[in-house]
Short mmCIF file of N, CA and C in Angstrom, two decimals:
data_model
loop_
_atom_site.label_atom_id
_atom_site.label_comp_id
_atom_site.label_asym_id
_atom_site.label_seq_id
_atom_site.Cartn_x
_atom_site.Cartn_y
_atom_site.Cartn_z
N MET A 228 18.06 -284.10 -52.00
CA MET A 228 17.78 -285.53 -52.00
C MET A 228 16.62 -285.79 -52.95
N SER A 229 16.91 -286.37 -54.07
CA SER A 229 15.85 -286.67 -55.02
C SER A 229 15.59 -288.18 -55.03
N LEU A 230 14.32 -288.51 -55.00
CA LEU A 230 13.95 -289.93 -55.01
C LEU A 230 13.38 -290.28 -56.37
N LYS A 231 13.96 -291.30 -56.96
CA LYS A 231 13.39 -291.80 -58.20
C LYS A 231 12.51 -293.00 -57.85
N ILE A 232 11.24 -292.80 -57.98
CA ILE A 232 10.31 -293.88 -57.62
C ILE A 232 9.62 -294.35 -58.90
N ASN A 233 9.71 -295.63 -59.12
CA ASN A 233 9.01 -296.22 -60.25
C ASN A 233 7.60 -296.59 -59.78
N TRP A 234 6.58 -295.94 -60.33
CA TRP A 234 5.21 -296.14 -59.87
C TRP A 234 4.55 -297.34 -60.52
N LYS A 235 5.17 -297.90 -61.55
CA LYS A 235 4.51 -299.02 -62.23
C LYS A 235 4.44 -300.26 -61.35
N ARG A 236 5.51 -300.56 -60.65
CA ARG A 236 5.51 -301.77 -59.83
C ARG A 236 4.55 -301.67 -58.64
N PRO A 237 4.55 -300.61 -57.83
CA PRO A 237 3.57 -300.54 -56.72
C PRO A 237 2.13 -300.53 -57.21
N LEU A 238 1.87 -299.84 -58.31
CA LEU A 238 0.50 -299.83 -58.82
C LEU A 238 0.08 -301.22 -59.26
N THR A 239 0.99 -301.95 -59.86
CA THR A 239 0.67 -303.31 -60.30
C THR A 239 0.35 -304.18 -59.10
N TYR A 240 1.15 -304.09 -58.05
CA TYR A 240 0.90 -304.90 -56.87
C TYR A 240 -0.39 -304.51 -56.16
N LEU A 241 -0.82 -303.29 -56.31
CA LEU A 241 -2.08 -302.88 -55.70
C LEU A 241 -3.28 -303.25 -56.56
N LEU A 242 -3.12 -303.19 -57.87
CA LEU A 242 -4.26 -303.43 -58.75
C LEU A 242 -4.53 -304.90 -59.01
N ILE A 243 -3.51 -305.75 -58.95
CA ILE A 243 -3.73 -307.17 -59.22
C ILE A 243 -4.68 -307.80 -58.19
N PRO A 244 -4.51 -307.60 -56.89
CA PRO A 244 -5.48 -308.19 -55.95
C PRO A 244 -6.90 -307.64 -56.14
N VAL A 245 -7.00 -306.37 -56.44
CA VAL A 245 -8.33 -305.78 -56.67
C VAL A 245 -8.97 -306.43 -57.89
N ALA A 246 -8.20 -306.61 -58.95
CA ALA A 246 -8.73 -307.24 -60.16
C ALA A 246 -9.13 -308.69 -59.89
N LEU A 247 -8.34 -309.41 -59.11
CA LEU A 247 -8.68 -310.80 -58.80
C LEU A 247 -9.97 -310.89 -57.98
N VAL A 248 -10.13 -310.00 -57.04
CA VAL A 248 -11.36 -310.01 -56.23
C VAL A 248 -12.56 -309.73 -57.11
N LEU A 249 -12.44 -308.76 -58.01
CA LEU A 249 -13.56 -308.44 -58.89
C LEU A 249 -13.88 -309.59 -59.82
N VAL A 250 -12.86 -310.32 -60.25
CA VAL A 250 -13.11 -311.46 -61.15
C VAL A 250 -13.85 -312.56 -60.40
N PHE A 251 -13.45 -312.85 -59.16
CA PHE A 251 -14.05 -313.97 -58.44
C PHE A 251 -15.45 -313.66 -57.93
N ILE A 252 -15.71 -312.44 -57.49
CA ILE A 252 -17.05 -312.13 -56.99
C ILE A 252 -17.94 -311.57 -58.08
N GLY A 253 -17.38 -311.26 -59.21
CA GLY A 253 -18.17 -310.63 -60.25
C GLY A 253 -18.25 -309.14 -59.98
N VAL A 254 -18.32 -308.37 -61.02
CA VAL A 254 -18.37 -306.92 -60.85
C VAL A 254 -19.80 -306.55 -60.49
N MET A 255 -19.99 -306.18 -59.23
CA MET A 255 -21.33 -305.87 -58.75
C MET A 255 -21.63 -304.40 -59.02
N PRO A 256 -22.88 -304.08 -59.31
CA PRO A 256 -23.23 -302.67 -59.46
C PRO A 256 -23.14 -301.98 -58.09
N PRO A 257 -22.95 -300.68 -58.07
CA PRO A 257 -22.83 -299.99 -56.78
C PRO A 257 -24.14 -299.89 -56.02
N PHE A 258 -25.24 -300.30 -56.62
CA PHE A 258 -26.52 -300.26 -55.94
C PHE A 258 -27.24 -301.59 -56.17
N PRO A 259 -28.09 -302.03 -55.24
CA PRO A 259 -28.79 -303.30 -55.42
C PRO A 259 -29.83 -303.18 -56.52
N PRO A 260 -30.13 -304.26 -57.22
CA PRO A 260 -31.15 -304.20 -58.26
C PRO A 260 -32.52 -303.92 -57.64
N SER A 261 -33.31 -303.14 -58.33
CA SER A 261 -34.60 -302.78 -57.78
C SER A 261 -35.54 -303.98 -57.83
N ARG A 262 -36.31 -304.14 -56.77
CA ARG A 262 -37.25 -305.26 -56.71
C ARG A 262 -38.51 -304.88 -57.48
N PRO A 263 -39.14 -305.87 -58.11
CA PRO A 263 -40.39 -305.55 -58.80
C PRO A 263 -41.46 -305.14 -57.78
N THR A 264 -42.23 -304.14 -58.13
CA THR A 264 -43.24 -303.66 -57.20
C THR A 264 -44.40 -304.64 -57.16
N LYS A 265 -44.92 -304.82 -55.97
CA LYS A 265 -46.05 -305.73 -55.81
C LYS A 265 -47.33 -304.98 -56.20
N PRO A 266 -48.25 -305.69 -56.85
CA PRO A 266 -49.51 -305.02 -57.17
C PRO A 266 -50.27 -304.72 -55.88
N GLY A 267 -50.99 -303.62 -55.90
CA GLY A 267 -51.76 -303.25 -54.72
C GLY A 267 -52.88 -304.24 -54.45
N GLN A 268 -53.28 -304.30 -53.19
CA GLN A 268 -54.35 -305.22 -52.84
C GLN A 268 -55.65 -304.74 -53.47
N GLU A 269 -56.43 -305.71 -53.98
CA GLU A 269 -57.69 -305.34 -54.62
C GLU A 269 -58.66 -304.82 -53.58
N GLN A 270 -59.33 -303.75 -53.94
CA GLN A 270 -60.34 -303.19 -53.05
C GLN A 270 -61.69 -303.71 -53.50
N SER A 271 -62.36 -304.38 -52.60
CA SER A 271 -63.68 -304.91 -52.96
C SER A 271 -64.75 -303.97 -52.41
N THR A 272 -65.86 -303.91 -53.12
CA THR A 272 -66.97 -303.10 -52.64
C THR A 272 -67.74 -303.92 -51.62
N PRO A 273 -68.25 -303.30 -50.59
CA PRO A 273 -69.00 -304.06 -49.58
C PRO A 273 -70.25 -304.69 -50.20
N ALA A 274 -70.52 -305.91 -49.80
CA ALA A 274 -71.69 -306.61 -50.33
C ALA A 274 -72.95 -305.99 -49.75
N GLU A 275 -73.97 -305.91 -50.58
CA GLU A 275 -75.24 -305.36 -50.10
C GLU A 275 -75.96 -306.42 -49.29
N GLU A 276 -76.50 -305.99 -48.19
CA GLU A 276 -77.22 -306.94 -47.34
C GLU A 276 -78.58 -307.23 -47.95
N GLN A 277 -78.98 -308.50 -47.88
CA GLN A 277 -80.30 -308.87 -48.37
C GLN A 277 -81.28 -308.80 -47.21
N ASN A 278 -82.42 -308.22 -47.47
CA ASN A 278 -83.44 -308.13 -46.43
C ASN A 278 -84.14 -309.47 -46.31
N ARG A 279 -84.11 -310.07 -45.13
CA ARG A 279 -84.79 -311.35 -44.90
C ARG A 279 -86.05 -311.07 -44.08
N LYS A 280 -87.12 -311.65 -44.53
CA LYS A 280 -88.38 -311.44 -43.80
C LYS A 280 -88.87 -312.72 -43.20
#
């Protein structure tokens, strides 16, 4: 029993919906874009106490 299967038609029916989805949502990268790093908080030196007399 030999089966002659034409693979062009099933592949077309599978790939057309995938292509339409990619067109409508846009082709997204497989990873999210990296966020810009926030600058570190400034470290201030402690103020010197003034001697009051």
